[in-house]
Amino acid sequence: MRGWMVLVLAVLLPALANAVELPHYAKATHLGVTSCAGSTCHGAQEPFKTSNVLQNEYTTWLRQDPHAKAYKVLLNDLSKRIARNLGLPDAHTAKVCLDCHADNVAAAQRGRQFQLTDGVGCEACHGGGSTWLGIHISGASHADNVKAGMYPTDDPVARAELCLSCHYGNDRKFVSHRLMGAGHPRIGFELDTFTATQPAHFAIDKDYVERKGRQNSVQVWAIGQAMALAKTMDLMLDPEVGTSGLFPELVFFDCHACHHPMSDLKWNPRPSTGLGPGMIKLNDANAIMLRIAAARAAPELARSLGEKMRGLHRAVTQNREETRRLAGEIRTLSRQLVGVFGKRDFGAEDMRALLAGIAASGNGGDFFDYAVAEQATMAIGSILSAMRAGGHVPEDGYKRMNDALQRMFAAVAKDEAFRPGTYRAALRDFEQTIPR
Ligand code: HEC
Ligand code: HEC
Ligand code: HEC
Ligand code: HEC
């Protein structure tokens, strides 16, 4: 194959790999949570000892998973306020809300037991059951289920596409600054951390690995960052979403650059932006994390990403054409990195280097902004759980690192109470615990 063909394929392949239709938009009928919840299916009270899967997934979802309450949220006072401010009759009947807070497929695709009030149910993530439930209950393999239309949630690229469709948005549903201005909370997301805190209703044990392959938290994290940045660029370039009149959509920017008291003088130079004081600043948290991950797996691309991001920060304040050009290039670069990370087996050395890279970025002044500090903290959490799962850190070492990490989580617990100084001190303490 000629060199350029390899290059073209390298760019196209990751895009093809995630071409599976999202559960929300595929044509299958959604049968409803009840049809998964039988006590010998996924509705057991306790995990089955003799089964491959836990079989109490429904119980976990119902009792602990916020997705089970996603519809009910639309009936609370905050939702009433948001609906009123947007001029909607009700939040719980508005498509704009239901598209993310429930499994809002077309009426013709709702089975007999389907209930909108179930919120984000099994099939909102695993895909409408009509095409695969038959072979699934007679014991088909995961690969065969997926071939029949089950959504491949085990594939990190497909999972990122799925979660981000609600935890960031796409060209058909999006929490714009207009929704936030009406009162919708800020949205932050990290693929690996959120998979764990959902909470996970699956266990990555020996048979999981045999059935579905190994899962490496660091790989999931890195792919999640690349997908999030690609998605942001997609939406910035989208003619419907990208602008609100004269201005670019404000959600792409650092919320706290605008939203903080003027007496709280907090500006500091940020090396990755190159911007001076008094400038509007993109939320570049995913880009910073992605550059750190890329520095380990593809240093040339990391350098290029850093340069293009600095260019984009500048262009946004100056020139719309240049902004579009750079956003397109950053999107291509992010997709390329998805491919690179997909093939990378991140090992112990990589994990230590990534932690050191994050600490260096923080010490260099990039974590003054809340959104970046929040992503850095979740990144460290993912890397640490991968180190532990891989047996790369002794248990007492893990405990020391995790204690220090918990202090970092405390420092980002509330965006409005964020103090960069406190955070940096916690990061320095964490740095001391990284094994050499
Ligand atoms: C693009 C998807 C999306 C859309 C559209 C959307 N939301 Fe949300 N909403 C979310 C996500 C994701 C969260 C959880 C954010 C988090 O905590 O990380 C959330 C959180 C909320 C919360 C806070 C819930 C809590 O437990 O405190 C309320 C209230 C809410 N949304 C109401 C609405 C209303 C009303 C609408 C329609 C006007 C709406 N949302 C539209 C995705 C969406
Ligand atoms: C917010 C998305 C989401 C929802 C809602 C959801 N799941 Fe999952 N589920 C996942 C992810 C992610 C995984 C892990 C990746 C994988 O193995 O597919 C998973 C894994 C599973 C597994 C596989 C476990 C294994 O060992 O192979 C089962 C079974 C399962 N879910 C059942 C359910 C049931 C039943 C419901 C509804 C009660 C449900 N899920 C709701 C995202 C979701
Ligand atoms: C159909 C839309 C939708 C999809 C798909 C989806 N989510 Fe959510 N998610 C929500 C909404 C809405 C909420 C807020 C619910 C609430 O507050 O009650 C939420 C809440 C969460 C929370 C709790 C956040 C917090 O701040 O406490 C986690 C964790 C989470 N989702 C993880 C995931 C993961 C991981 C995936 C992909 C496997 C995923 N979600 C896919 C809509 C979705
Ligand atoms: C470029 C500056 C800018 C950025 C960036 C920005 N906002 Fe805003 N925001 C505004 C302005 C201007 C208003 C309208 C204020 C008014 O009506 O008094 C507003 C209003 C709001 C309100 C309603 C406040 C009220 O008093 O009711 C919320 C909530 C909000 N924004 C959240 C966010 C979030 C979350 C982000 C980040 C995703 C964000 N904003 C990014 C400028 C910004």
Coordinates of C-alpha atoms and ligand atoms in Angstrom, one line a residue:
M1 CA 0.0 0.0 0.0
R2 CA 1.3 3.5 -0.7
G3 CA 2.2 5.8 2.2
W4 CA -0.6 8.2 1.6
M5 CA -3.2 5.4 1.5
V6 CA -2.0 4.1 4.9
L7 CA -2.4 7.6 6.2
V8 CA -5.9 8.0 4.8
L9 CA -6.9 4.7 6.3
A10 CA -5.4 5.5 9.7
V11 CA -7.6 8.6 9.7
L12 CA -10.7 6.9 8.4
L13 CA -10.6 3.6 10.4
P14 CA -11.4 4.9 13.9
A15 CA -14.3 6.9 12.4
L16 CA -15.7 3.7 10.8
A17 CA -15.2 1.7 13.9
N18 CA -17.7 3.9 15.8
A19 CA -20.3 4.0 13.0
V20 CA -22.7 1.9 15.0
E21 CA -26.0 3.7 15.4
L22 CA -26.7 5.0 18.9
P23 CA -29.6 3.2 20.8
H24 CA -31.5 6.5 20.7
Y25 CA -31.5 6.6 16.9
A26 CA -31.4 3.0 15.8
K27 CA -34.7 1.4 14.5
A28 CA -35.2 -1.4 17.0
T29 CA -38.2 -1.5 19.4
H30 CA -37.4 -0.8 23.1
L31 CA -39.2 -3.4 25.2
G32 CA -38.8 -1.6 28.6
V33 CA -36.8 -2.1 31.7
T34 CA -39.4 -4.7 33.1
S35 CA -38.4 -7.1 30.3
C36 CA -34.9 -7.3 31.6
A37 CA -35.8 -7.3 35.3
G38 CA -37.0 -10.9 35.9
S39 CA -35.4 -12.4 39.0
T40 CA -33.7 -15.1 37.0
C41 CA -32.6 -12.6 34.4
H42 CA -31.0 -9.3 35.6
G43 CA -33.3 -8.6 38.6
A44 CA -31.7 -10.9 41.3
Q45 CA -31.3 -9.4 44.7
E46 CA -27.7 -10.6 45.1
P47 CA -25.0 -11.4 42.5
F48 CA -25.2 -15.0 41.2
K49 CA -22.1 -16.9 42.1
T50 CA -22.4 -19.4 39.3
S51 CA -23.1 -17.0 36.4
N52 CA -20.8 -15.1 34.1
V53 CA -22.7 -11.8 34.7
L54 CA -23.8 -10.5 38.1
Q55 CA -27.6 -10.8 37.3
N56 CA -28.5 -8.2 39.9
E57 CA -27.9 -5.4 37.3
Y58 CA -31.5 -4.2 37.6
T59 CA -31.3 -4.0 41.4
T60 CA -28.1 -2.0 41.2
W61 CA -29.6 0.3 38.6
L62 CA -32.9 0.8 40.5
R63 CA -31.3 1.4 43.9
Q64 CA -28.0 3.2 43.2
D65 CA -27.9 4.4 39.6
P66 CA -28.9 8.1 39.0
H67 CA -30.0 7.1 35.5
A68 CA -33.0 5.4 37.2
K69 CA -34.0 8.8 38.5
A70 CA -33.3 10.8 35.4
Y71 CA -36.9 11.2 34.5
K72 CA -38.1 12.0 38.1
V73 CA -35.6 14.8 38.1
L74 CA -37.7 16.5 35.5
L75 CA -40.5 16.9 38.1
N76 CA -38.4 18.7 40.7
D77 CA -38.3 22.4 41.5
L78 CA -35.2 23.1 39.5
S79 CA -36.7 21.5 36.4
K80 CA -39.8 23.5 36.9
R81 CA -37.7 26.7 37.0
I82 CA -35.7 25.7 33.9
A83 CA -38.9 24.9 32.0
R84 CA -40.5 28.2 33.0
N85 CA -37.4 30.2 32.0
L86 CA -37.4 28.5 28.6
G87 CA -41.2 29.0 28.1
L88 CA -41.9 25.3 28.1
P89 CA -45.2 24.0 29.4
D90 CA -43.4 21.3 31.4
A91 CA -40.0 19.7 31.6
H92 CA -41.3 16.1 31.8
T93 CA -43.1 16.5 28.5
A94 CA -40.5 18.5 26.6
K95 CA -38.5 16.6 24.0
V96 CA -35.5 18.8 24.7
C97 CA -35.4 17.4 28.3
L98 CA -36.6 13.8 27.6
D99 CA -34.0 13.2 24.9
C100 CA -31.4 12.9 27.7
H101 CA -33.4 12.2 30.8
A102 CA -35.3 9.2 29.5
D103 CA -35.2 6.6 26.7
N104 CA -37.1 8.9 24.4
V105 CA -37.5 6.8 21.3
A106 CA -40.4 7.4 18.8
A107 CA -43.8 6.2 20.0
A108 CA -43.8 3.4 17.3
Q109 CA -40.6 2.0 18.8
R110 CA -42.0 1.6 22.3
G111 CA -43.0 -2.0 23.3
R112 CA -45.9 -3.0 25.5
Q113 CA -43.9 -2.8 28.8
F114 CA -42.0 0.4 27.8
Q115 CA -42.3 3.3 30.3
L116 CA -40.9 6.7 29.7
T117 CA -40.9 7.2 33.5
D118 CA -38.2 4.5 33.8
G119 CA -35.7 7.3 32.8
V120 CA -32.4 6.2 31.3
G121 CA -33.1 2.4 31.3
C122 CA -31.2 -0.6 30.1
E123 CA -32.0 -0.1 26.4
A124 CA -31.0 3.5 26.4
C125 CA -27.4 2.2 26.7
H126 CA -27.6 -1.5 25.5
G127 CA -29.9 -0.8 22.5
G128 CA -33.5 -1.6 21.8
G129 CA -34.1 -5.3 22.6
S130 CA -36.5 -6.4 19.9
T131 CA -33.7 -7.5 17.5
W132 CA -31.5 -9.3 20.0
L133 CA -33.5 -10.4 23.0
G134 CA -34.6 -13.7 21.4
I135 CA -31.1 -15.0 20.8
H136 CA -29.8 -13.3 24.0
I137 CA -32.0 -15.4 26.3
S138 CA -31.1 -18.6 24.5
G139 CA -27.4 -17.9 25.4
A140 CA -25.9 -16.2 22.3
S141 CA -22.3 -14.9 22.7
H142 CA -21.7 -11.2 23.2
A143 CA -20.4 -10.9 19.7
D144 CA -23.5 -12.4 18.3
N145 CA -25.7 -10.2 20.4
V146 CA -23.8 -7.2 19.1
K147 CA -24.2 -8.5 15.5
A148 CA -28.0 -8.6 16.2
G149 CA -28.1 -5.0 17.3
M150 CA -27.0 -4.9 21.0
Y151 CA -25.0 -1.7 21.5
P152 CA -21.2 -2.5 22.0
T153 CA -20.9 -0.8 25.4
D154 CA -17.7 -2.8 26.1
D155 CA -15.9 -1.0 23.2
P156 CA -14.4 2.2 24.7
V157 CA -14.9 4.2 21.5
A158 CA -18.6 3.2 21.2
R159 CA -19.1 3.7 24.9
A160 CA -17.6 7.2 24.7
E161 CA -19.9 8.0 21.8
L162 CA -22.9 6.8 23.8
C163 CA -22.2 8.5 27.2
L164 CA -21.0 11.8 25.5
S165 CA -24.3 12.0 23.5
C166 CA -26.0 12.8 26.8
H167 CA -23.1 13.9 29.0
Y168 CA -22.1 16.6 26.5
G169 CA -24.5 16.4 23.6
N170 CA -24.5 15.9 19.8
D171 CA -26.0 17.8 16.9
R172 CA -29.5 16.6 17.9
K173 CA -29.4 17.2 21.7
F174 CA -27.3 19.6 23.6
V175 CA -27.2 21.5 26.9
S176 CA -26.5 25.0 25.4
H177 CA -25.7 28.1 27.4
R178 CA -29.3 29.1 26.9
L179 CA -30.4 25.9 29.0
M180 CA -27.7 26.7 31.5
G181 CA -28.8 30.3 31.7
A182 CA -32.3 29.0 32.5
G183 CA -30.7 27.0 35.4
H184 CA -29.4 23.6 34.0
P185 CA -26.4 22.5 36.0
R186 CA -22.9 22.5 34.5
I187 CA -21.9 19.2 33.0
G188 CA -18.5 17.5 33.5
F189 CA -17.6 14.1 32.3
E190 CA -14.7 11.6 32.3
L191 CA -15.4 8.2 30.6
D192 CA -13.5 5.9 33.0
T193 CA -14.4 7.6 36.3
F194 CA -18.1 7.9 35.3
T195 CA -18.2 4.2 34.2
A196 CA -17.0 3.3 37.8
T197 CA -19.2 5.7 39.7
Q198 CA -22.4 5.0 37.7
P199 CA -22.0 2.6 39.7
A200 CA -20.7 -0.3 37.6
H201 CA -23.2 -3.1 37.5
F202 CA -20.6 -5.5 36.0
A203 CA -17.4 -7.0 37.3
I204 CA -14.2 -7.2 35.2
D205 CA -13.1 -10.7 36.3
K206 CA -11.5 -13.6 34.6
D207 CA -14.5 -14.6 32.6
Y208 CA -15.3 -11.0 31.6
V209 CA -11.8 -10.8 30.1
E210 CA -12.3 -14.2 28.3
R211 CA -15.6 -13.0 26.9
K212 CA -14.9 -9.4 26.1
G213 CA -11.1 -8.9 26.3
R214 CA -9.0 -6.9 28.7
Q215 CA -10.1 -3.4 29.9
N216 CA -7.4 -1.0 30.8
S217 CA -8.6 2.1 32.6
V218 CA -5.9 4.2 31.2
Q219 CA -6.8 3.3 27.7
V220 CA -10.5 4.0 28.4
W221 CA -9.5 7.4 29.9
A222 CA -7.3 8.4 27.0
I223 CA -9.8 7.4 24.4
G224 CA -12.5 9.2 26.4
Q225 CA -10.4 12.4 26.3
A226 CA -9.8 12.1 22.5
M227 CA -13.4 11.5 21.8
A228 CA -14.6 14.4 24.0
L229 CA -12.2 16.8 22.2
A230 CA -13.3 15.5 18.8
K231 CA -17.0 15.9 19.8
T232 CA -16.3 19.5 21.0
M233 CA -14.7 20.4 17.7
D234 CA -17.6 18.7 15.8
L235 CA -20.1 20.9 17.7
M236 CA -18.1 24.0 17.4
L237 CA -18.1 23.5 13.6
D238 CA -21.8 22.6 13.5
P239 CA -23.7 25.5 11.9
E240 CA -26.7 25.0 14.2
V241 CA -24.9 24.4 17.5
G242 CA -21.7 26.3 17.1
T243 CA -22.9 29.8 17.4
S244 CA -25.7 31.6 19.1
G245 CA -26.2 34.6 16.8
L246 CA -23.1 36.8 16.6
F247 CA -21.3 34.9 19.3
P248 CA -19.8 31.4 19.5
E249 CA -21.9 29.1 21.8
L250 CA -20.7 30.0 25.3
V251 CA -20.7 26.4 26.5
F252 CA -17.4 25.9 24.7
F253 CA -15.7 28.4 27.0
D254 CA -14.5 28.2 30.6
C255 CA -17.6 28.9 32.7
H256 CA -15.6 30.4 35.5
A257 CA -13.8 32.8 33.2
C258 CA -17.0 34.7 33.1
H259 CA -18.8 33.5 36.3
H260 CA -16.9 34.7 39.3
P261 CA -17.0 37.8 41.6
M262 CA -14.9 40.6 40.3
S263 CA -13.3 41.1 43.7
D264 CA -11.8 37.7 43.4
L265 CA -8.8 38.6 41.3
K266 CA -7.6 35.2 40.0
W267 CA -6.0 35.7 36.6
N268 CA -2.7 33.9 36.1
P269 CA -0.8 33.2 32.9
R270 CA -1.6 29.8 31.5
P271 CA 1.2 28.4 29.3
S272 CA -1.1 26.2 27.2
T273 CA -3.4 29.1 26.2
G274 CA -0.8 31.8 25.6
L275 CA -3.6 34.3 26.3
G276 CA -3.1 37.6 28.2
P277 CA -5.5 38.9 30.9
G278 CA -9.0 39.9 30.0
M279 CA -9.6 37.5 27.2
I280 CA -12.4 34.9 26.8
K281 CA -10.9 31.4 27.2
L282 CA -12.0 28.1 25.8
N283 CA -12.6 25.2 28.2
D284 CA -9.4 23.3 27.2
A285 CA -9.5 20.7 30.0
N286 CA -9.9 17.7 27.6
A287 CA -7.2 19.1 25.3
I288 CA -4.7 19.4 28.1
M289 CA -5.3 15.8 29.3
L290 CA -5.2 14.5 25.7
R291 CA -1.8 16.2 25.1
I292 CA -0.5 14.5 28.3
A293 CA -1.7 11.1 27.1
A294 CA -0.4 11.7 23.6
A295 CA 3.0 12.8 24.9
R296 CA 3.5 9.1 26.0
A297 CA 1.9 7.4 23.0
A298 CA 2.6 9.7 20.0
P299 CA 4.9 12.6 21.0
E300 CA 4.8 14.2 17.5
L301 CA 1.0 14.4 17.6
A302 CA 1.2 15.8 21.2
R303 CA 3.4 18.6 20.1
S304 CA 1.1 19.4 17.1
L305 CA -2.0 19.3 19.4
G306 CA -0.3 21.8 21.8
E307 CA 0.5 24.2 18.9
K308 CA -2.9 23.9 17.3
M309 CA -4.7 24.5 20.6
R310 CA -2.6 27.7 21.3
G311 CA -3.6 28.7 17.8
L312 CA -7.2 28.1 18.5
H313 CA -7.2 30.0 21.7
R314 CA -5.8 33.0 19.8
A315 CA -8.0 32.5 16.7
V316 CA -11.3 32.5 18.7
T317 CA -10.6 36.0 19.8
Q318 CA -9.6 37.2 16.3
N319 CA -10.7 35.4 13.3
R320 CA -13.6 33.1 12.5
E321 CA -12.1 31.4 9.4
E322 CA -8.9 30.6 11.2
T323 CA -11.0 29.2 14.1
R324 CA -12.9 26.9 11.8
R325 CA -9.7 25.7 10.1
L326 CA -8.0 24.9 13.4
A327 CA -11.1 23.3 14.9
G328 CA -11.2 21.0 11.9
E329 CA -7.5 20.1 12.2
I330 CA -7.8 19.4 16.0
R331 CA -10.8 17.2 15.3
T332 CA -8.8 15.1 12.8
L333 CA -5.9 14.9 15.2
S334 CA -8.1 13.8 18.0
R335 CA -9.6 11.0 15.9
Q336 CA -6.1 9.9 14.9
L337 CA -5.3 9.7 18.6
V338 CA -8.3 7.5 19.2
G339 CA -6.7 5.0 16.8
V340 CA -3.3 5.3 18.4
F341 CA -4.7 4.7 21.9
G342 CA -6.8 1.8 20.7
K343 CA -3.6 -0.1 19.8
R344 CA -1.6 1.0 22.9
D345 CA -1.2 -1.4 25.7
F346 CA -0.5 1.1 28.5
G347 CA 1.8 -0.5 31.0
A348 CA 3.4 0.3 34.4
E349 CA 6.0 2.6 32.9
D350 CA 3.4 4.5 31.0
M351 CA 1.2 5.0 34.1
R352 CA 4.1 6.4 36.1
A353 CA 5.0 8.7 33.3
L354 CA 1.4 9.9 32.9
L355 CA 1.1 10.8 36.6
A356 CA 4.4 12.7 36.3
G357 CA 3.1 14.4 33.2
I358 CA 0.0 15.5 35.0
A359 CA 1.9 16.8 38.0
A360 CA 4.3 18.7 35.6
S361 CA 1.4 20.3 33.8
G362 CA -0.1 21.4 37.2
N363 CA 3.2 22.8 38.4
G364 CA 3.7 24.6 35.1
G365 CA 0.5 26.6 35.9
D366 CA -2.1 24.9 33.8
F367 CA -4.5 23.9 36.7
F368 CA -5.5 27.4 37.8
D369 CA -8.8 26.8 36.1
Y370 CA -11.4 24.6 37.8
A371 CA -12.4 22.6 34.7
V372 CA -8.8 21.5 34.1
A373 CA -8.2 20.7 37.8
E374 CA -11.4 18.6 37.8
Q375 CA -10.3 16.6 34.7
A376 CA -6.7 16.2 36.1
T377 CA -8.1 14.7 39.3
M378 CA -10.4 12.2 37.5
A379 CA -7.4 11.3 35.3
I380 CA -5.2 10.5 38.3
G381 CA -8.1 8.4 39.7
S382 CA -8.3 6.3 36.5
I383 CA -4.5 5.9 36.3
L384 CA -4.4 4.9 39.9
S385 CA -7.1 2.3 39.5
A386 CA -5.3 0.8 36.5
M387 CA -2.1 0.6 38.5
R388 CA -3.8 -1.3 41.2
A389 CA -5.7 -3.6 38.8
G390 CA -2.5 -4.4 37.0
G391 CA -0.6 -5.1 40.3
H392 CA 1.8 -2.2 39.5
V393 CA 1.7 -0.8 43.0
P394 CA 1.9 -2.5 46.4
E395 CA -1.2 -2.1 48.6
D396 CA 0.4 0.3 51.1
G397 CA 1.7 2.4 48.3
Y398 CA -1.7 2.4 46.8
K399 CA -3.3 3.5 50.0
R400 CA -0.9 6.5 50.4
M401 CA -1.6 7.6 46.8
N402 CA -5.3 7.2 47.2
D403 CA -5.4 9.2 50.5
A404 CA -3.5 12.0 48.7
L405 CA -5.9 11.7 45.7
Q406 CA -8.9 12.0 48.0
R407 CA -7.6 15.4 49.2
M408 CA -7.4 16.5 45.5
F409 CA -11.0 15.4 45.0
A410 CA -12.0 17.4 48.1
A411 CA -10.4 20.5 46.5
V412 CA -12.5 20.1 43.3
A413 CA -15.7 19.0 45.1
K414 CA -17.5 22.3 44.4
D415 CA -16.6 24.6 41.5
E416 CA -17.6 27.8 43.2
A417 CA -15.4 27.1 46.3
F418 CA -12.3 26.1 44.1
R419 CA -9.0 27.6 45.3
P420 CA -6.1 27.0 42.9
G421 CA -3.6 27.4 45.8
T422 CA -5.2 24.7 47.9
Y423 CA -5.4 22.4 44.8
R424 CA -1.8 22.9 43.9
A425 CA -0.7 22.0 47.4
A426 CA -2.8 18.8 47.3
L427 CA -1.2 18.0 43.9
R428 CA 2.3 18.5 45.3
D429 CA 1.5 16.1 48.2
F430 CA 0.2 13.6 45.6
E431 CA 3.4 14.0 43.6
Q432 CA 5.4 12.9 46.6
T433 CA 3.6 9.5 46.6
I434 CA 4.3 8.6 42.9
P435 CA 6.6 5.6 42.9
R436 CA 9.9 6.2 41.2
Ligands
HEC1 C1 -27.7 16.7 26.2 C2 -28.4 16.0 27.3 C3 -29.3 16.8 28.3 C4 -30.3 17.6 28.0 C5 -30.8 18.1 26.6 C6 -30.9 18.0 29.3 N1 -30.2 17.5 30.3 FE1 -30.5 17.7 32.3 N2 -28.8 16.7 32.7 C7 -28.1 16.0 31.8 C8 -27.0 15.3 32.5 C9 -25.9 14.5 31.8 C10 -27.1 15.7 33.9 C11 -26.2 15.2 35.0 C12 -25.0 16.1 35.1 C13 -24.0 15.7 36.1 O1 -24.4 15.6 37.3 O2 -22.9 15.3 35.7 C14 -28.3 16.5 34.0 C15 -28.8 17.1 35.2 C16 -30.0 17.8 35.3 C17 -30.5 18.2 36.5 C18 -29.9 18.1 37.9 C19 -30.3 16.7 38.4 C20 -29.9 16.4 39.8 O3 -29.9 15.2 40.2 O4 -29.6 17.3 40.6 C21 -31.7 18.8 36.2 C22 -32.7 19.4 37.2 C23 -31.9 18.7 34.8 N3 -30.8 18.1 34.3 C24 -33.0 19.2 34.1 C25 -33.1 19.2 32.7 C26 -34.2 19.9 32.1 C27 -35.4 20.5 32.7 C28 -33.9 19.8 30.7 C29 -34.8 20.3 29.6 C30 -34.9 21.7 29.5 C31 -32.7 19.1 30.6 N4 -32.2 18.8 31.8 C32 -32.0 18.8 29.4 C33 -28.3 15.9 30.4 C34 -29.2 16.7 29.7
HEC2 C1 -25.9 4.5 31.3 C2 -25.7 3.3 30.5 C3 -26.1 1.9 31.0 C4 -27.4 1.6 31.5 C5 -28.5 2.5 31.8 C6 -27.3 0.2 31.8 N1 -26.1 -0.3 31.4 FE1 -25.5 -2.3 31.6 N2 -23.6 -1.7 31.0 C7 -23.2 -0.5 30.7 C8 -21.8 -0.5 30.5 C9 -20.9 0.7 30.2 C10 -21.3 -1.8 30.8 C11 -19.9 -2.3 30.8 C12 -19.3 -2.6 29.4 C13 -19.8 -3.9 28.9 O1 -19.3 -5.0 29.3 O2 -20.7 -3.9 28.0 C14 -22.5 -2.6 31.0 C15 -22.5 -4.0 31.2 C16 -23.7 -4.7 31.4 C17 -23.7 -6.2 31.5 C18 -22.6 -7.1 31.1 C19 -21.8 -7.6 32.3 C20 -20.7 -8.6 31.9 O3 -20.1 -9.1 32.8 O4 -20.6 -8.8 30.7 C21 -25.0 -6.5 31.7 C22 -25.6 -7.9 31.9 C23 -25.8 -5.3 31.8 N3 -25.0 -4.2 31.6 C24 -27.2 -5.2 32.1 C25 -27.9 -4.0 32.3 C26 -29.3 -4.0 32.7 C27 -30.1 -5.2 32.9 C28 -29.6 -2.7 32.7 C29 -30.9 -2.1 33.2 C30 -31.4 -2.5 34.4 C31 -28.4 -1.9 32.3 N4 -27.4 -2.8 32.1 C32 -28.4 -0.5 32.3 C33 -24.0 0.6 30.6 C34 -25.3 0.7 31.0
HEC3 C1 -29.9 8.9 27.5 C2 -28.9 9.8 28.1 C3 -27.8 9.3 28.9 C4 -26.8 8.3 28.5 C5 -26.8 7.6 27.2 C6 -25.9 8.2 29.6 N1 -26.3 9.1 30.6 FE1 -25.3 9.2 32.5 N2 -26.8 10.5 33.1 C7 -27.8 11.0 32.3 C8 -28.6 11.9 33.1 C9 -29.8 12.7 32.6 C10 -28.0 12.0 34.4 C11 -28.5 12.8 35.6 C12 -29.5 12.0 36.3 C13 -29.9 12.5 37.7 O1 -29.3 13.4 38.2 O2 -30.8 11.9 38.3 C14 -26.9 11.1 34.3 C15 -26.0 10.9 35.4 C16 -24.9 10.1 35.4 C17 -24.0 9.9 36.5 C18 -24.0 10.6 37.8 C19 -23.4 12.0 37.7 C20 -23.3 12.7 39.0 O3 -22.8 13.9 38.9 O4 -23.6 12.2 40.0 C21 -23.0 9.1 36.0 C22 -21.8 8.6 36.8 C23 -23.2 8.7 34.7 N3 -24.4 9.4 34.3 C24 -22.5 7.9 33.9 C25 -22.8 7.6 32.5 C26 -22.0 6.7 31.7 C27 -20.7 6.1 32.1 C28 -22.6 6.6 30.5 C29 -22.2 5.8 29.3 C30 -22.0 4.3 29.6 C31 -23.8 7.4 30.6 N4 -23.9 8.0 31.8 C32 -24.8 7.4 29.6 C33 -28.1 10.7 31.0 C34 -27.4 9.7 30.3
HEC4 C1 -18.5 34.7 27.9 C2 -19.0 34.7 29.2 C3 -19.7 33.5 29.7 C4 -19.3 32.1 29.7 C5 -18.0 31.6 29.2 C6 -20.4 31.4 30.4 N1 -21.4 32.3 30.7 FE1 -23.1 31.8 31.8 N2 -23.8 33.7 31.6 C7 -23.1 34.7 30.9 C8 -24.0 35.8 30.8 C9 -23.7 37.1 30.1 C10 -25.2 35.4 31.4 C11 -26.5 36.2 31.6 C12 -26.4 37.0 32.9 C13 -27.6 37.8 33.2 O1 -28.7 37.5 32.6 O2 -27.5 38.6 34.1 C14 -25.0 34.1 31.9 C15 -26.0 33.3 32.7 C16 -25.7 32.1 33.2 C17 -26.6 31.5 34.2 C18 -27.8 32.1 34.8 C19 -27.4 33.0 36.0 C20 -28.6 33.6 36.6 O3 -28.4 34.7 37.2 O4 -29.7 33.1 36.5 C21 -26.0 30.3 34.5 C22 -26.5 29.2 35.5 C23 -24.8 30.1 33.7 N3 -24.7 31.3 32.9 C24 -24.0 29.0 33.6 C25 -22.9 28.9 32.8 C26 -22.1 27.7 32.7 C27 -22.4 26.4 33.4 C28 -21.1 28.0 31.8 C29 -20.0 27.0 31.3 C30 -20.4 25.9 30.6 C31 -21.2 29.4 31.4 N4 -22.3 29.9 32.1 C32 -20.3 30.0 30.6 C33 -21.8 34.6 30.5 C34 -21.0 33.5 30.3

